[in-house]
Short mmCIF file of C-alpha atoms in Angstrom, two decimals:
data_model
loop_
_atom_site.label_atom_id
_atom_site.label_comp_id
_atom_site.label_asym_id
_atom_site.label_seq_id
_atom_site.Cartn_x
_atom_site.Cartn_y
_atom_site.Cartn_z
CA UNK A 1 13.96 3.46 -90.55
CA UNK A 2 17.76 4.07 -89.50
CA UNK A 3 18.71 4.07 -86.14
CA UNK A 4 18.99 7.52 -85.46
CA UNK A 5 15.67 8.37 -87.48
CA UNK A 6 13.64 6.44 -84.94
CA UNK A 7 15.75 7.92 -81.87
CA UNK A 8 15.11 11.43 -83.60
CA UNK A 9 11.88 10.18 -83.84
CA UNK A 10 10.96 8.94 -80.08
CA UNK A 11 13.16 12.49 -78.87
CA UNK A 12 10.10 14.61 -80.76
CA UNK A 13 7.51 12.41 -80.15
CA UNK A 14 8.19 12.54 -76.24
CA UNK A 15 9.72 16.43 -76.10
CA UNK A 16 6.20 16.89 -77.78
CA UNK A 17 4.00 15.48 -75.43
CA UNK A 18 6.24 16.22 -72.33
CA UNK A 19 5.87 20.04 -73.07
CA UNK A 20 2.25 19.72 -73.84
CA UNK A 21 1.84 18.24 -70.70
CA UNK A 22 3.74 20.66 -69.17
CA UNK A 23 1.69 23.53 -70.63
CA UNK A 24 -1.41 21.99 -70.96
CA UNK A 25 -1.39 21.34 -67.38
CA UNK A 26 -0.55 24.89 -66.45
CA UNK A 27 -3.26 26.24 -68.33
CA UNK A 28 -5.96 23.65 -66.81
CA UNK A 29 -4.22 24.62 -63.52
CA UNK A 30 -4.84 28.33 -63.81
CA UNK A 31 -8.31 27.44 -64.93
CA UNK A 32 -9.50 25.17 -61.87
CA UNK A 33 -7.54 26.93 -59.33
CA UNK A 34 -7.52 30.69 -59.92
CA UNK A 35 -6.35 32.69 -57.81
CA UNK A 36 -4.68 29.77 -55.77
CA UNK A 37 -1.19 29.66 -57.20
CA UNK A 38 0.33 27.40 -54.86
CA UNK A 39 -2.27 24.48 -55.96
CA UNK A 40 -1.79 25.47 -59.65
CA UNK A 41 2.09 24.84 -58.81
CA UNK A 42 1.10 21.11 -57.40
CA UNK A 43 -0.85 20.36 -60.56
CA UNK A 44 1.44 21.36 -63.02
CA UNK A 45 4.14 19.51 -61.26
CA UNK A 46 2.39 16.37 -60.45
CA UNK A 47 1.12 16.06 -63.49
CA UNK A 48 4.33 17.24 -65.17
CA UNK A 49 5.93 14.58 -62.89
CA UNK A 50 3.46 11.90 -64.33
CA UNK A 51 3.66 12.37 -67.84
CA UNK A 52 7.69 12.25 -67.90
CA UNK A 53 7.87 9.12 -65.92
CA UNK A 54 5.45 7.45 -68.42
CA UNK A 55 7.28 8.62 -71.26
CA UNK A 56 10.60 7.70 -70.37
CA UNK A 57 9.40 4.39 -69.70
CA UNK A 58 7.41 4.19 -73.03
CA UNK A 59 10.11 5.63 -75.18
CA UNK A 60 13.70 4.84 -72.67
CA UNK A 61 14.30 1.44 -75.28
CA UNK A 62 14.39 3.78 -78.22
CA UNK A 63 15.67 7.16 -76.96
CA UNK A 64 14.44 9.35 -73.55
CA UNK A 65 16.70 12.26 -73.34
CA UNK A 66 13.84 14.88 -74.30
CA UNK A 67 16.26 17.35 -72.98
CA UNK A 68 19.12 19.29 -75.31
CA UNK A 69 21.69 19.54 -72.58
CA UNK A 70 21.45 15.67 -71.85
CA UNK A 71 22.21 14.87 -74.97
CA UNK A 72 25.26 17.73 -75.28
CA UNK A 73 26.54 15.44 -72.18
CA UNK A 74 25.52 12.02 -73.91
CA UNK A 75 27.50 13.83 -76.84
CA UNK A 76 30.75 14.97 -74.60
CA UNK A 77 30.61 11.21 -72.79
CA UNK A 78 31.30 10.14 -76.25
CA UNK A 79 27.75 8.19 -75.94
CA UNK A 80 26.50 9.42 -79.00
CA UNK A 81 27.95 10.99 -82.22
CA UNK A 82 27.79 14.39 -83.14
CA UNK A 83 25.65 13.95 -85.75
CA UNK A 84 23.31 12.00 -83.83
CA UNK A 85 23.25 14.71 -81.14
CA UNK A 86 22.39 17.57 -83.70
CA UNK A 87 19.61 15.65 -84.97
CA UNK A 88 18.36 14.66 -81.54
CA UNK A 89 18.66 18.44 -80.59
CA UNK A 90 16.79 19.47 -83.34
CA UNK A 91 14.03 17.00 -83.04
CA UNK A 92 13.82 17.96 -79.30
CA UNK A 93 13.57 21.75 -80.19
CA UNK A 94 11.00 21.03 -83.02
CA UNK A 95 9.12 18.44 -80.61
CA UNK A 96 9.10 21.61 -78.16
CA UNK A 97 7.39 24.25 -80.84
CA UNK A 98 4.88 21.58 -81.63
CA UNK A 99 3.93 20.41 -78.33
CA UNK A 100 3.50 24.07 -76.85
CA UNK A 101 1.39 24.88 -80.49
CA UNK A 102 -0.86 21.95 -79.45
CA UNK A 103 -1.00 22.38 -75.80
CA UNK A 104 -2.30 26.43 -76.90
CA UNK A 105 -4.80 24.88 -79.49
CA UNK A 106 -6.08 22.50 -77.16
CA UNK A 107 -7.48 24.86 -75.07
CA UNK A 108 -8.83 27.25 -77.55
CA UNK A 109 -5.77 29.43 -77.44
CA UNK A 110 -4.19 31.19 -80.57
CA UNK A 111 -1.39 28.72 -81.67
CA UNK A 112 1.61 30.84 -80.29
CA UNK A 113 1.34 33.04 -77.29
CA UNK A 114 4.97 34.95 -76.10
CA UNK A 115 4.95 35.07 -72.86
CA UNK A 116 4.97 38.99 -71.24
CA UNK A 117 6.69 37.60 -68.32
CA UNK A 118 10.40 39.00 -67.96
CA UNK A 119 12.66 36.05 -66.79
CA UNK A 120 15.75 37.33 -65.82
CA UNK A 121 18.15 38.09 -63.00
CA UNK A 122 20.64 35.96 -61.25
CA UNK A 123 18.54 34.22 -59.21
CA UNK A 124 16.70 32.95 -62.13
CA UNK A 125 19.93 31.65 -64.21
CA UNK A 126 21.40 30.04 -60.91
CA UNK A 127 18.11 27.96 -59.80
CA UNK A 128 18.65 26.98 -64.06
CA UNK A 129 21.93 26.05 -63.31
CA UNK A 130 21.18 24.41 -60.52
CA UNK A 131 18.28 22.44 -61.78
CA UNK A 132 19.95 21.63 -64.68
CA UNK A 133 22.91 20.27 -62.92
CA UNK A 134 20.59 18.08 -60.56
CA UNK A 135 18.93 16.91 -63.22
CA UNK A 136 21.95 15.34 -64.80
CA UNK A 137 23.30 14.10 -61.41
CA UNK A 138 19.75 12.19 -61.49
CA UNK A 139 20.24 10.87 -65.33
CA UNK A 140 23.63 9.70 -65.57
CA UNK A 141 24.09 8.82 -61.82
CA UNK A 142 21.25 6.55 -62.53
CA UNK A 143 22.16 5.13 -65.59
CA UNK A 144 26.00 4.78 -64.40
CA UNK A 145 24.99 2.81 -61.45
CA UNK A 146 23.46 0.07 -63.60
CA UNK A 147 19.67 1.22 -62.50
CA UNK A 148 18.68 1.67 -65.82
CA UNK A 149 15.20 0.22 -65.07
CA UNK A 150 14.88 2.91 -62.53
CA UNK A 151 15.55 6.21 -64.67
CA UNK A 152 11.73 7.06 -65.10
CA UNK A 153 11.14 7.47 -61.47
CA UNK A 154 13.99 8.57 -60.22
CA UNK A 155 13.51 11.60 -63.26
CA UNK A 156 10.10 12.07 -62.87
CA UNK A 157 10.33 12.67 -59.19
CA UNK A 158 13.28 14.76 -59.46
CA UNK A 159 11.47 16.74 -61.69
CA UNK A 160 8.22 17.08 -59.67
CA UNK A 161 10.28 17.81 -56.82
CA UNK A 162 12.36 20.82 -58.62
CA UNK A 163 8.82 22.57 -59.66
CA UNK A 164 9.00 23.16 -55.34
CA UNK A 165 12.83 24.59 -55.32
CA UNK A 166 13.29 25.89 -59.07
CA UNK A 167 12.42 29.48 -59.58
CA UNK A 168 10.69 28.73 -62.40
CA UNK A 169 7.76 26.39 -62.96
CA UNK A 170 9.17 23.98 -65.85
CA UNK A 171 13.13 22.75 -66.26
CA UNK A 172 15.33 22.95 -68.97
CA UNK A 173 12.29 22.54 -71.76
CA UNK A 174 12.94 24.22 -75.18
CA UNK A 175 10.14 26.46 -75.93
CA UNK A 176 10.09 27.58 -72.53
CA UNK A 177 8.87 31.21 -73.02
CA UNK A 178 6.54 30.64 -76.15
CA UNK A 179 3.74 29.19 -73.34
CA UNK A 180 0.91 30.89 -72.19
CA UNK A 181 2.00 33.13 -69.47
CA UNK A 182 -0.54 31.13 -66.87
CA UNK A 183 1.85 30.98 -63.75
#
């Protein structure tokens, strides 16, 4: 297998189960605590928090970026090719469609559900602005300081903390509105 095959490969893999995790834990969220939104919001994020850090570290040696607009900035840092970021993109995106497909069939859902919710407003697209640009101030200030062994946590709890000041309930995931509509 080529390089970027297997990179393609780990950016699917993990975009696959880190929205399945994020959706799966929604729905089991909504299910144990109805009614109770604010703990639903702590177990999606904790959870959410948990299953990011565990994949970056699994997956980190091969490729971790799970995330289309980190690797447009691995792309403009001259990191990566274009090439390789169009394939890494589009394995993220597919990793996305199959990981919220499994996530829905897991618990007995129909395989795609569009959400009913209407996201929109300014509000919404600055906290994505602003989560999105934290979340790359986390990434690359990480990675540029030389604390490479440290990008799992420092991600993961920068996600779990942005469930808390995010207007939505999930960053930057492809996918995002083809979940159940369970927060």
């Amino acid at each position: 297998m080529t390089g970027i095959a297997r990179r393609a490969l780990a950016e699917f893999v993990g975009t696959a189960f880190l929205v399945a995790a994020v959706i799966g834990s929604g729905i089991a969220a909504a299910r144990l605590s109805p009614h109770d939104v604010g703990l639903e919001l702590l177990e999606n994020s904790v959870v959410t928090g948990g299953a990011l850090t565990a994949l970056i570290l699994a997956l980190q040696p091969v490729s971790a970026a799970f995330n289309p607009v980190v690797t447009i900035v691995e792309r403009a840092l001259g990191v990566i090719t274009s090439r390789s970021a169009l394939a890494l993109i589009a394995a993220q995106v597919a990793g996305g469609f199959i990981g919220a497909i499994t996530a829905n069939l897991m618990f007995g859902l129909s395989a795609v559900n569009v959400s009913t919710h209407h996201r929109s407003g300014s509000g919404l697209w600055l906290a994505e602005v602003v989560a999105t640009l934290g979340l790359l101030v986390v990434v690359f200030g990480t990675v540029r300081s030389g604390r490479t062994d440290r990008v799992a946590y420092a991600v993961g709890g920068y996600l779990l903390a942005a469930y808390w000041f995010h207007q939505l309930d999930q960053l930057c995931q492809p996918c995002r509105d083809h979940r159940p509509d369970v927060l």
